Amino acid sequence: MGNLVATYRPLFDLICIYAVFAFSQYVALRAGLFSLATAGFASIGGYAGAYLLKETALGPVLSGVGAILCGVAAGLFLSLPLARLRGAFQAIATIGFVQIMVSLSLFAAPITGGALGLNAIPKVASSGLLVAIVAVLMLLLAVINRGGIGRAFDAIRQDYTVAASLGISTNKYSRYAFALSGAIGALGGCLLAFDTYSIQPDLFGFPLLVFAIAAVILGGRSSVAGPLVGTVFLMVLPELARPLADERLLLQGALLIVVIIYWPRGIVDGLVRRWHDRDAAQDPQARRDRHGLPAA
Amino acid sequence: MDSLRLDRLGKHFGGIEAVAELSLAFAPGRISGLIGPNGAGKTTVVNMITGLIQPSAGRITLAERRVDGALPHEIARMGIARTFQNVRLLKEATVLDNIVVGFHRHEHTSLLACSLGLPPVWRERRDFRAQAHNLLTRFGLVEFAARPAGTISFGHQRLVEVMRALAMSPDFLLLDEPAAGMNDVESRNLGAIIRDLAADGVGIVLIEHNMRFVMEICEAIHVLDSGRLIASGTAETVRRDPAVIRAYLGG
Ligand SMILES: Nc1ncnc2c1ncn2[C@@H]1O[C@H](COP(=O)(O)OP(=O)(O)O)[C@@H](O)[C@H]1O
Ligand SMILES: [Mg+2]
């Protein structure tokens, strides 16, 4: 990602695209999945979109749809073995998936261009389109959160056994979350390809995996605005501290540790809570509630 | 409505025989008590009925349908609801939202409709919230609707768990020590609620240590000791049974 910053692409576009990656990660966490597969989905979407756009007559829209469908397929495929795993096992298996995708994109040179990647991809994305996509995505996620799927996600995330005892098929919703995370991750990868002329395997490796999880943890896991705020934070900060721009990964890692320790809810959810706190400042019991204390 | 039947049910954990040769029938609309000293196997029975653990022997049926072997969420959808001995609410969610998740069984919108936010999704949401509100009113806890579930008293948390189970409109409700941590007034109210439910046709299985409570509201009482059924009958007969007195009441 360091070389990304070094080039002259508008930061704004990149923020939109990386926010999409953060949303892919957000969906997984929201559903109680410990999936770190976003970077792998992004790789699939990036290469599929770029390949379809360059080598077929499908045009940008259908190529994008094709990329998203590839992401859905990858998510569903991953979910077959992984929906049954929990916690750390899921995380480790999805890291393996990201590694495999990096290797595949290096070795499948006829399609992916190997280490050099795919170049001269027509630029079919505009800043306006990117903003529109992020807005629609946020709306979609807000809708999902408030309906039955969001309720099932919340239950599964907080107590797997209780969810099942209420008739919620944890497998079904885990599969759905993997597919949705895959679709959004692939969309992000495809947008990156459609906006930045070229993609290489190292765009979709460990740094992206760390970025996606860092953006969500930093911004907030609950509110839909969280991943966006986290992304803006992570992308803008190195620009402000120009000399540190090349230490982006280091900065992200350090921020992640600090936030996890001191502000575990992330920026947006932390602020929402603080606002509630102030709101309830007059009512001692409500304040006790906010801090998880039993009734006085 | 048919009974929930346990047929020579058994479960061992390694060398421990937690439940053995247990045959029982729970009838709809009846309040059945399941009592016995700590470690007698009561919770294990509930866990087997709800599919959280697999029986080592025997079978469980509901209206001729095989229950054992089905997955927990499938069993819930057959109409068997439960509460947990250690209260398990979704702590991050509000009291109201905890009850709303219980309505999952009544959800009819498809994943697609739900993803797109089509009108039925919002109708359902409004409907579930209204019904959850009604339950809270009926249980006298409506003032706590917006509180985070982890912050109300343990007695109230148990009631919220009962409401969440009721949101499923179950045919059978398994209550694992629901009155623990409640004061006399609260447990009396709970008793009244349980009677109402049974009158509506819900089969109740009540695990409880508070003997007075059990003797008062149960029509049939089954006594377990070391995983085996040692007595079954009305409160009167069970109370006089020498084996029960030896194992449990006598201390
Ligand atoms: N998951 C488990 N693994 C191993 N042993 C268990 C498990 N659950 C229960 N037991 C054992 O089975 C016996 C019955 O426990 P339980 O059903 O919880 O009793 P009760 O609810 O009547 O107090 C106890 O000896 C307990 O230690
Ligand atoms: Mg028990």
Coordinates of C-alpha atoms and ligand atoms in Angstrom, one line a residue:
Chain A
M1 CA 0.0 0.0 0.0
G2 CA 3.0 2.3 0.5
N3 CA 3.5 2.5 -3.3
L4 CA -0.1 3.4 -3.6
V5 CA 0.3 6.5 -1.5
A6 CA 3.5 7.4 -3.4
T7 CA 1.7 7.7 -6.7
Y8 CA -0.4 10.6 -7.6
R9 CA -3.9 9.2 -7.3
P10 CA -6.4 11.4 -5.5
L11 CA -6.6 10.4 -1.9
F12 CA -10.3 10.9 -2.0
D13 CA -10.9 8.1 -4.4
L14 CA -8.7 5.8 -2.4
I15 CA -10.6 6.6 0.8
C16 CA -13.9 5.6 -0.9
I17 CA -12.4 2.4 -2.2
Y18 CA -10.7 1.4 1.1
A19 CA -13.9 2.2 2.9
V20 CA -15.5 -0.5 0.9
F21 CA -12.9 -2.9 2.1
A22 CA -13.6 -1.8 5.6
F23 CA -17.3 -2.5 5.1
S24 CA -16.5 -6.0 3.9
Q25 CA -14.7 -6.6 7.2
Y26 CA -17.4 -4.9 9.2
V27 CA -20.1 -7.3 7.9
A28 CA -18.0 -10.3 9.0
L29 CA -17.4 -9.0 12.5
R30 CA -21.0 -7.9 12.8
A31 CA -22.2 -11.4 12.1
G32 CA -19.8 -12.8 14.7
L33 CA -17.4 -14.2 12.1
F34 CA -13.7 -14.0 12.9
S35 CA -13.0 -13.7 9.2
L36 CA -10.0 -11.8 7.8
A37 CA -10.8 -12.9 4.2
T38 CA -11.5 -9.4 2.9
A39 CA -8.1 -9.0 1.2
G40 CA -8.6 -12.3 -0.5
F41 CA -12.1 -11.3 -1.7
A42 CA -10.6 -8.0 -2.9
S43 CA -8.0 -9.8 -4.9
I44 CA -10.7 -12.0 -6.6
G45 CA -12.8 -8.9 -7.4
G46 CA -9.9 -6.9 -8.6
Y47 CA -8.5 -9.5 -11.0
A48 CA -12.0 -10.7 -12.1
G49 CA -13.2 -7.1 -12.8
A50 CA -10.0 -6.1 -14.6
Y51 CA -9.8 -9.2 -16.6
L52 CA -13.4 -9.0 -17.7
L53 CA -13.1 -5.3 -18.6
K54 CA -10.0 -5.8 -20.6
E55 CA -10.5 -9.1 -22.3
T56 CA -14.2 -9.3 -22.9
A57 CA -16.9 -7.0 -24.4
L58 CA -19.0 -7.0 -21.2
G59 CA -18.3 -3.4 -20.4
P60 CA -17.7 -1.8 -17.0
V61 CA -21.1 -2.5 -15.4
L62 CA -21.3 -6.1 -16.3
S63 CA -17.6 -6.6 -15.5
G64 CA -18.3 -5.2 -12.1
V65 CA -21.3 -7.4 -11.6
G66 CA -19.1 -10.4 -12.7
A67 CA -16.5 -9.4 -10.1
I68 CA -19.1 -9.2 -7.3
L69 CA -20.5 -12.6 -8.3
C70 CA -17.0 -14.0 -8.1
G71 CA -16.8 -12.5 -4.6
V72 CA -20.1 -14.1 -3.6
A73 CA -19.0 -17.5 -4.9
A74 CA -15.7 -17.2 -3.0
G75 CA -17.5 -16.3 0.2
L76 CA -19.9 -19.2 -0.2
F77 CA -17.1 -21.5 -1.0
L78 CA -15.2 -20.4 2.1
S79 CA -18.2 -20.7 4.3
L80 CA -18.7 -24.4 3.5
P81 CA -15.8 -25.5 5.8
L82 CA -15.6 -22.3 7.9
A83 CA -19.1 -21.7 9.1
R84 CA -18.7 -24.6 11.4
L85 CA -15.4 -23.3 12.9
R86 CA -15.4 -20.7 15.6
G87 CA -13.1 -17.9 16.8
A88 CA -9.4 -18.2 16.2
F89 CA -9.7 -21.2 13.9
Q90 CA -11.8 -19.2 11.5
A91 CA -9.3 -16.3 11.6
I92 CA -6.4 -18.6 10.9
A93 CA -8.1 -20.3 8.1
T94 CA -9.1 -17.0 6.4
I95 CA -5.5 -15.8 6.7
G96 CA -4.6 -18.9 4.8
F97 CA -7.2 -18.0 2.2
V98 CA -5.6 -14.6 1.7
Q99 CA -2.2 -16.2 1.3
I100 CA -3.5 -18.6 -1.3
M101 CA -5.0 -15.7 -3.2
V102 CA -1.7 -13.8 -3.2
S103 CA 0.1 -16.9 -4.4
L104 CA -2.5 -17.7 -7.1
S105 CA -2.3 -14.1 -8.4
L106 CA 1.5 -14.5 -8.6
F107 CA 1.4 -17.8 -10.4
A108 CA -1.6 -17.5 -12.7
A109 CA 0.4 -15.1 -14.8
P110 CA -1.6 -15.6 -18.1
I111 CA -4.7 -14.1 -16.3
T112 CA -3.3 -12.0 -13.6
G113 CA 0.0 -10.8 -15.1
G114 CA 2.0 -12.4 -12.3
A115 CA 4.1 -10.1 -10.1
L116 CA 3.8 -7.3 -12.6
G117 CA 0.0 -7.4 -12.3
L118 CA -2.6 -6.1 -14.8
N119 CA -1.8 -2.8 -16.3
A120 CA -3.5 -0.3 -18.6
I121 CA -6.9 -1.0 -17.1
P122 CA -9.3 1.5 -18.6
K123 CA -10.3 4.1 -15.9
V124 CA -14.1 3.7 -15.8
A125 CA -14.6 4.8 -12.2
S126 CA -15.1 8.4 -11.2
S127 CA -15.0 10.1 -7.8
G128 CA -18.8 10.7 -8.1
L129 CA -19.4 7.0 -8.8
L130 CA -17.3 6.0 -5.8
V131 CA -19.1 8.3 -3.5
A132 CA -22.4 7.0 -4.8
I133 CA -21.3 3.4 -4.2
V134 CA -20.2 4.1 -0.7
A135 CA -23.5 5.9 0.1
V136 CA -25.6 3.1 -1.3
L137 CA -23.5 0.5 0.5
M138 CA -23.9 2.3 3.9
L139 CA -27.7 2.6 3.3
L140 CA -27.9 -1.1 2.4
L141 CA -25.9 -2.1 5.6
A142 CA -28.0 0.2 7.8
V143 CA -31.2 -1.5 6.3
I144 CA -29.7 -5.0 6.9
N145 CA -28.8 -4.1 10.5
R146 CA -32.3 -3.1 11.4
G147 CA -34.1 -6.0 10.0
G148 CA -34.2 -9.7 10.8
I149 CA -30.7 -10.3 9.4
G150 CA -29.2 -7.7 11.7
R151 CA -31.1 -9.2 14.7
A152 CA -29.8 -12.7 13.9
F153 CA -26.2 -11.3 13.5
D154 CA -26.4 -9.6 16.8
A155 CA -27.7 -12.7 18.6
I156 CA -25.1 -15.0 16.9
R157 CA -22.3 -12.6 17.7
Q158 CA -23.2 -12.2 21.4
D159 CA -24.3 -15.7 22.2
Y160 CA -24.1 -18.5 19.7
T161 CA -26.0 -21.0 21.9
V162 CA -28.8 -18.6 22.7
A163 CA -29.2 -17.7 19.0
A164 CA -29.6 -21.4 18.2
S165 CA -32.1 -21.9 21.0
L166 CA -34.2 -19.2 19.6
G167 CA -34.5 -21.0 16.2
I168 CA -31.8 -19.0 14.4
S169 CA -29.8 -21.1 12.0
T170 CA -26.3 -20.0 12.8
N171 CA -25.0 -21.8 9.7
K172 CA -27.4 -20.0 7.3
Y173 CA -26.5 -16.6 8.6
S174 CA -22.8 -17.3 8.7
R175 CA -23.0 -18.4 5.0
Y176 CA -25.0 -15.2 4.2
A177 CA -22.4 -13.0 6.0
F178 CA -19.5 -14.7 4.2
A179 CA -21.3 -14.2 0.9
L180 CA -22.0 -10.5 1.6
S181 CA -18.5 -9.9 2.9
G182 CA -17.2 -11.6 -0.3
A183 CA -19.4 -9.4 -2.5
I184 CA -18.4 -6.2 -0.8
G185 CA -14.7 -7.1 -0.7
A186 CA -14.8 -8.0 -4.4
L187 CA -16.6 -4.8 -5.2
G188 CA -13.8 -2.9 -3.5
G189 CA -11.1 -4.8 -5.4
C190 CA -12.9 -4.2 -8.7
L191 CA -13.3 -0.5 -7.9
L192 CA -9.5 -0.3 -7.2
A193 CA -8.9 -1.9 -10.6
F194 CA -11.3 0.4 -12.3
D195 CA -10.0 3.6 -10.7
T196 CA -6.2 3.1 -10.6
Y197 CA -5.2 1.7 -14.0
S198 CA -3.2 -1.2 -12.6
I199 CA -3.3 -3.8 -9.8
Q200 CA -0.6 -6.1 -8.5
P201 CA -0.7 -9.0 -6.0
D202 CA 0.9 -7.1 -3.2
L203 CA -2.1 -4.7 -3.1
F204 CA -4.2 -7.6 -1.7
G205 CA -1.9 -9.1 0.8
F206 CA -1.2 -8.7 4.5
P207 CA -1.2 -4.9 4.6
L208 CA -4.8 -4.8 3.3
L209 CA -5.8 -7.5 5.7
V210 CA -4.5 -5.4 8.6
F211 CA -6.0 -2.2 7.1
A212 CA -9.5 -3.7 6.9
I213 CA -9.5 -4.9 10.5
A214 CA -7.8 -1.8 11.8
A215 CA -10.3 0.5 10.1
V216 CA -13.2 -1.3 11.7
I217 CA -11.7 -1.6 15.2
L218 CA -10.6 2.1 15.0
G219 CA -13.8 3.5 13.7
G220 CA -16.3 1.3 15.5
R221 CA -17.8 -2.1 14.9
S222 CA -21.4 -1.3 15.7
S223 CA -22.5 1.8 13.8
V224 CA -22.3 1.8 10.0
A225 CA -20.4 5.1 10.1
G226 CA -17.6 3.4 12.0
P227 CA -15.7 1.7 9.2
L228 CA -15.9 4.9 7.1
V229 CA -14.5 7.1 9.9
G230 CA -11.8 4.5 10.6
T231 CA -10.8 4.5 6.9
V232 CA -10.6 8.3 6.8
F233 CA -8.5 8.3 9.9
L234 CA -6.1 5.7 8.6
M235 CA -5.7 7.2 5.2
V236 CA -5.5 10.9 6.2
L237 CA -3.3 10.6 9.2
P238 CA -0.2 9.5 7.2
E239 CA -0.8 12.4 4.8
L240 CA -0.8 14.9 7.6
A241 CA 2.3 13.4 9.1
R242 CA 4.1 13.3 5.7
P243 CA 7.4 12.1 6.9
L244 CA 5.6 9.0 8.3
A245 CA 3.8 8.2 5.1
D246 CA 6.0 5.3 4.4
E247 CA 5.5 3.9 7.8
R248 CA 1.8 3.6 7.2
L249 CA 1.7 0.0 8.3
L250 CA 3.6 0.7 11.5
L251 CA 1.3 3.6 12.3
Q252 CA -1.7 1.5 11.7
G253 CA -0.4 -1.2 13.9
A254 CA 0.4 1.2 16.7
L255 CA -2.9 3.0 16.5
L256 CA -4.7 -0.4 16.6
I257 CA -3.0 -1.4 19.8
V258 CA -3.6 2.0 21.4
V259 CA -7.3 2.1 20.5
I260 CA -7.9 -1.5 21.6
I261 CA -6.5 -0.7 25.0
Y262 CA -7.9 2.8 25.6
W263 CA -11.0 3.0 23.4
P264 CA -12.1 -0.5 22.7
R265 CA -15.4 0.6 21.1
G266 CA -13.7 2.7 18.4
I267 CA -14.2 6.3 17.5
V268 CA -17.9 6.4 16.4
D269 CA -19.3 3.9 18.9
G270 CA -17.2 5.5 21.6
L271 CA -18.6 9.0 20.8
V272 CA -22.1 7.7 20.6
R273 CA -21.7 6.2 24.1
R274 CA -20.2 9.4 25.4
W275 CA -23.1 11.4 24.0
H276 CA -25.5 9.1 25.7
D277 CA -23.5 9.6 28.9
R278 CA -23.8 13.3 28.7
D279 CA -27.4 13.0 27.8
A280 CA -28.0 10.9 31.0
A281 CA -25.7 13.0 33.2
Q282 CA -28.7 14.1 35.2
D283 CA -29.8 10.6 35.9
P284 CA -27.4 8.7 38.2
Q285 CA -29.0 5.4 37.5
A286 CA -28.7 5.8 33.8
R287 CA -25.0 6.7 34.3
R288 CA -24.5 3.5 36.3
D289 CA -26.2 1.6 33.5
R290 CA -23.8 3.0 30.9
H291 CA -20.9 1.6 32.9
G292 CA -22.5 -1.7 33.3
L293 CA -23.0 -1.4 37.0
P294 CA -26.0 -3.0 38.7
A295 CA -28.8 -0.9 40.1
A296 CA -27.8 1.0 43.2
Chain B
M1 CA -51.3 -31.3 20.7
D2 CA -49.1 -34.2 21.6
S3 CA -46.8 -34.8 24.4
L4 CA -43.1 -34.4 24.6
R5 CA -41.7 -37.8 25.4
L6 CA -38.4 -39.0 26.7
D7 CA -37.9 -42.7 26.1
R8 CA -35.1 -44.5 28.1
L9 CA -33.0 -41.4 27.7
G10 CA -29.4 -41.6 28.9
K11 CA -26.3 -39.5 28.9
H12 CA -22.8 -40.1 30.2
F13 CA -19.9 -37.7 30.3
G14 CA -16.9 -40.0 30.3
G15 CA -17.4 -42.2 33.3
I16 CA -20.2 -40.0 34.8
E17 CA -23.7 -41.3 34.3
A18 CA -25.5 -37.9 34.2
V19 CA -28.9 -39.3 33.1
A20 CA -29.9 -42.9 32.9
E21 CA -32.9 -44.8 31.7
L22 CA -35.2 -41.8 32.0
S23 CA -38.7 -42.2 30.5
L24 CA -41.1 -39.3 31.0
A25 CA -44.0 -37.6 29.1
F26 CA -44.7 -33.9 29.4
A27 CA -48.2 -33.1 28.4
P28 CA -49.3 -29.8 26.8
G29 CA -51.1 -27.4 29.1
R30 CA -49.6 -29.1 32.2
I31 CA -47.0 -27.8 34.6
S32 CA -44.5 -30.6 35.3
G33 CA -41.8 -30.2 37.9
L34 CA -38.4 -31.7 37.6
I35 CA -36.6 -31.7 40.9
G36 CA -33.6 -33.3 42.5
P37 CA -30.4 -32.4 44.3
N38 CA -27.6 -30.5 42.6
G39 CA -25.9 -32.7 39.9
A40 CA -29.0 -34.9 39.6
G41 CA -29.0 -34.3 35.8
K42 CA -31.9 -31.9 35.4
T43 CA -30.0 -29.3 33.3
T44 CA -28.6 -32.2 31.3
V45 CA -32.2 -33.3 30.5
V46 CA -33.0 -29.8 29.2
N47 CA -29.8 -29.6 27.2
M48 CA -30.7 -32.9 25.5
I49 CA -34.2 -31.9 24.7
T50 CA -33.1 -28.7 23.2
G51 CA -30.3 -30.4 21.2
L52 CA -27.4 -28.6 22.9
I53 CA -26.0 -32.1 23.8
Q54 CA -26.6 -35.4 22.2
P55 CA -28.1 -38.2 24.3
S56 CA -25.9 -41.3 24.6
A57 CA -29.0 -43.5 24.6
G58 CA -32.8 -43.4 24.2
R59 CA -35.0 -41.1 22.2
I60 CA -37.0 -37.9 22.4
T61 CA -40.1 -37.3 20.4
L62 CA -42.6 -34.5 20.0
A63 CA -45.9 -35.5 18.3
E64 CA -44.2 -38.6 16.8
R65 CA -41.4 -36.4 15.4
R66 CA -37.9 -37.3 16.4
V67 CA -36.4 -34.5 18.4
D68 CA -33.0 -36.1 19.3
G69 CA -30.6 -35.8 16.4
A70 CA -32.2 -32.5 15.2
L71 CA -30.1 -29.3 15.5
P72 CA -30.9 -26.8 18.3
H73 CA -32.5 -24.3 15.9
E74 CA -34.6 -27.0 14.3
I75 CA -35.8 -28.1 17.7
A76 CA -36.6 -24.5 18.6
R77 CA -38.7 -24.3 15.4
M78 CA -40.6 -27.4 16.4
G79 CA -41.9 -25.2 19.3
I80 CA -39.6 -26.0 22.2
A81 CA -38.3 -23.0 24.1
R82 CA -36.1 -22.8 27.1
T83 CA -34.4 -20.5 29.6
F84 CA -30.9 -21.0 31.0
Q85 CA -29.9 -21.7 34.6
N86 CA -27.2 -19.1 34.2
V87 CA -29.1 -16.2 32.7
R88 CA -28.0 -15.6 29.1
L89 CA -29.3 -12.3 27.8
L90 CA -27.6 -10.4 25.0
K91 CA -25.9 -8.0 27.3
E92 CA -25.1 -5.3 24.7
A93 CA -28.7 -5.1 23.6
T94 CA -31.6 -3.4 25.3
V95 CA -34.3 -5.3 27.2
L96 CA -36.7 -4.7 24.4
D97 CA -34.3 -5.9 21.7
N98 CA -33.6 -9.1 23.7
I99 CA -37.2 -10.0 23.5
V100 CA -37.5 -9.0 19.8
V101 CA -34.9 -11.6 18.8
G102 CA -37.2 -14.2 20.3
F103 CA -39.7 -13.5 17.5
H104 CA -37.3 -15.0 15.0
R105 CA -39.5 -18.1 14.6
H106 CA -42.3 -15.9 13.3
E107 CA -40.2 -14.1 10.7
H108 CA -41.3 -14.7 7.1
T109 CA -39.3 -12.3 5.1
S110 CA -36.7 -13.9 2.8
L111 CA -33.0 -13.0 3.0
L112 CA -33.4 -11.0 -0.2
A113 CA -36.4 -9.0 1.0
C114 CA -34.5 -8.4 4.3
S115 CA -31.3 -7.3 2.5
L116 CA -33.2 -4.8 0.3
G117 CA -35.4 -3.5 3.1
L118 CA -38.7 -4.2 1.4
P119 CA -41.8 -3.0 3.2
P120 CA -42.6 -6.4 4.9
V121 CA -39.4 -6.1 6.8
W122 CA -40.4 -2.9 8.5
R123 CA -43.9 -4.1 9.1
E124 CA -42.5 -7.2 10.8
R125 CA -40.1 -5.0 12.8
R126 CA -42.9 -2.8 14.0
D127 CA -45.1 -5.7 14.8
F128 CA -42.4 -7.6 16.8
R129 CA -41.5 -4.5 18.8
A130 CA -45.1 -3.8 19.6
Q131 CA -45.6 -7.4 20.8
A132 CA -42.4 -7.3 22.8
H133 CA -43.7 -4.1 24.4
N134 CA -47.0 -5.9 25.2
L135 CA -45.0 -8.7 26.9
L136 CA -43.1 -6.2 29.0
T137 CA -46.3 -4.5 30.0
R138 CA -47.8 -7.9 31.0
F139 CA -44.8 -8.7 33.1
G140 CA -44.7 -5.2 34.6
L141 CA -41.3 -4.4 33.3
V142 CA -42.1 -1.9 30.6
E143 CA -40.2 0.9 32.3
F144 CA -37.0 -1.1 31.6
A145 CA -37.6 -1.5 27.9
A146 CA -34.7 0.8 26.8
R147 CA -32.2 -0.3 29.5
P148 CA -29.2 -2.4 28.5
A149 CA -30.1 -5.9 29.5
G150 CA -27.0 -6.4 31.6
T151 CA -28.0 -3.6 34.0
I152 CA -31.3 -4.7 35.4
S153 CA -31.6 -6.9 38.5
F154 CA -31.1 -10.7 38.2
G155 CA -34.7 -11.4 39.0
H156 CA -35.8 -9.1 36.1
Q157 CA -33.2 -10.6 33.8
R158 CA -34.7 -14.0 34.4
L159 CA -38.1 -12.6 33.5
V160 CA -36.8 -11.1 30.3
E161 CA -35.4 -14.5 29.4
V162 CA -38.9 -16.0 30.0
M163 CA -40.4 -13.3 27.8
R164 CA -37.8 -14.0 25.1
A165 CA -38.7 -17.6 25.2
L166 CA -42.4 -16.7 25.0
A167 CA -41.8 -14.6 22.0
M168 CA -41.4 -17.9 20.1
S169 CA -45.0 -18.9 21.0
P170 CA -43.6 -22.3 22.1
D171 CA -45.7 -25.4 22.6
F172 CA -43.3 -26.4 25.4
L173 CA -41.4 -24.2 27.7
L174 CA -38.5 -25.5 29.7
L175 CA -37.6 -23.3 32.6
D176 CA -34.2 -24.1 34.3
E177 CA -34.5 -22.6 37.8
P178 CA -36.4 -19.5 36.8
A179 CA -37.1 -18.3 40.3
A180 CA -33.5 -18.3 41.5
G181 CA -32.5 -14.9 42.7
M182 CA -36.1 -13.7 42.9
N183 CA -37.8 -12.6 46.1
D184 CA -41.1 -14.0 47.3
V185 CA -43.2 -11.4 45.5
E186 CA -41.4 -11.9 42.3
S187 CA -41.6 -15.7 42.4
R188 CA -45.3 -15.5 43.2
N189 CA -45.8 -13.3 40.2
L190 CA -43.8 -15.7 38.1
G191 CA -46.0 -18.6 39.4
A192 CA -49.1 -16.7 38.2
I193 CA -47.6 -16.2 34.8
I194 CA -46.6 -19.8 34.5
R195 CA -50.2 -20.9 35.4
D196 CA -51.6 -18.5 32.8
L197 CA -49.3 -20.0 30.1
A198 CA -50.3 -23.6 31.0
A199 CA -54.0 -22.5 30.9
D200 CA -53.2 -21.3 27.3
G201 CA -52.0 -24.8 26.5
V202 CA -48.3 -24.4 26.8
G203 CA -46.6 -27.4 28.3
I204 CA -44.3 -26.3 31.1
V205 CA -41.3 -28.1 32.5
L206 CA -40.1 -26.4 35.6
I207 CA -36.8 -27.1 37.3
E208 CA -36.7 -25.4 40.6
H209 CA -35.1 -25.7 44.1
N210 CA -37.7 -23.7 45.9
M211 CA -39.9 -26.5 47.1
R212 CA -42.8 -24.4 48.2
F213 CA -42.9 -22.9 44.7
V214 CA -42.8 -26.3 43.0
M215 CA -45.3 -27.9 45.3
E216 CA -47.7 -25.0 44.8
I217 CA -47.8 -24.8 41.0
C218 CA -46.8 -28.2 39.6
E219 CA -49.5 -30.8 38.7
A220 CA -46.9 -33.5 38.3
I221 CA -43.5 -33.7 39.9
H222 CA -40.7 -35.9 38.8
V223 CA -37.7 -36.5 41.1
L224 CA -34.3 -37.2 39.8
D225 CA -31.4 -38.5 41.8
S226 CA -28.0 -39.3 40.3
G227 CA -29.5 -39.2 36.9
R228 CA -32.3 -41.7 37.7
L229 CA -36.0 -41.1 38.2
I230 CA -36.8 -42.1 41.8
A231 CA -40.4 -40.8 42.1
S232 CA -43.2 -39.3 40.0
G233 CA -46.6 -38.1 41.0
T234 CA -48.5 -35.2 42.6
A235 CA -46.9 -33.0 45.2
E236 CA -48.5 -35.0 48.0
T237 CA -47.3 -38.4 46.9
V238 CA -43.8 -37.1 46.1
R239 CA -43.6 -35.4 49.4
R240 CA -44.3 -38.6 51.3
D241 CA -42.2 -40.9 49.1
P242 CA -39.4 -42.4 51.4
A243 CA -36.9 -42.4 48.6
V244 CA -37.4 -38.7 47.9
I245 CA -37.2 -37.9 51.6
R246 CA -33.9 -39.8 51.8
A247 CA -32.4 -38.4 48.6
Y248 CA -33.5 -34.8 48.8
L249 CA -36.0 -33.4 51.2
G250 CA -34.5 -35.0 54.2
G251 CA -31.2 -33.6 53.2
Ligands
LIG1 N1 -21.0 -30.7 29.6 C1 -20.7 -31.5 30.7 N2 -19.5 -32.2 30.7 C2 -19.2 -33.0 31.7 N3 -20.0 -33.3 32.7 C3 -21.2 -32.6 32.8 C4 -21.6 -31.7 31.7 N4 -22.8 -31.2 32.1 C5 -23.2 -31.8 33.2 N5 -22.2 -32.7 33.6 C6 -22.3 -33.5 34.8 O1 -23.5 -34.2 34.8 C7 -24.1 -34.3 36.1 C8 -25.4 -33.6 36.1 O2 -25.3 -32.2 35.9 P1 -26.6 -31.3 35.7 O3 -27.4 -31.8 34.7 O4 -26.0 -29.9 35.5 O5 -27.3 -31.4 37.1 P2 -28.4 -30.5 37.8 O6 -28.9 -29.5 36.7 O7 -29.5 -31.4 38.2 O8 -27.8 -29.8 38.9 C9 -23.1 -33.5 37.0 O9 -22.3 -34.5 37.6 C10 -22.3 -32.7 36.1 O10 -21.0 -32.5 36.6
MG2 MG -28.9 -27.4 36.7

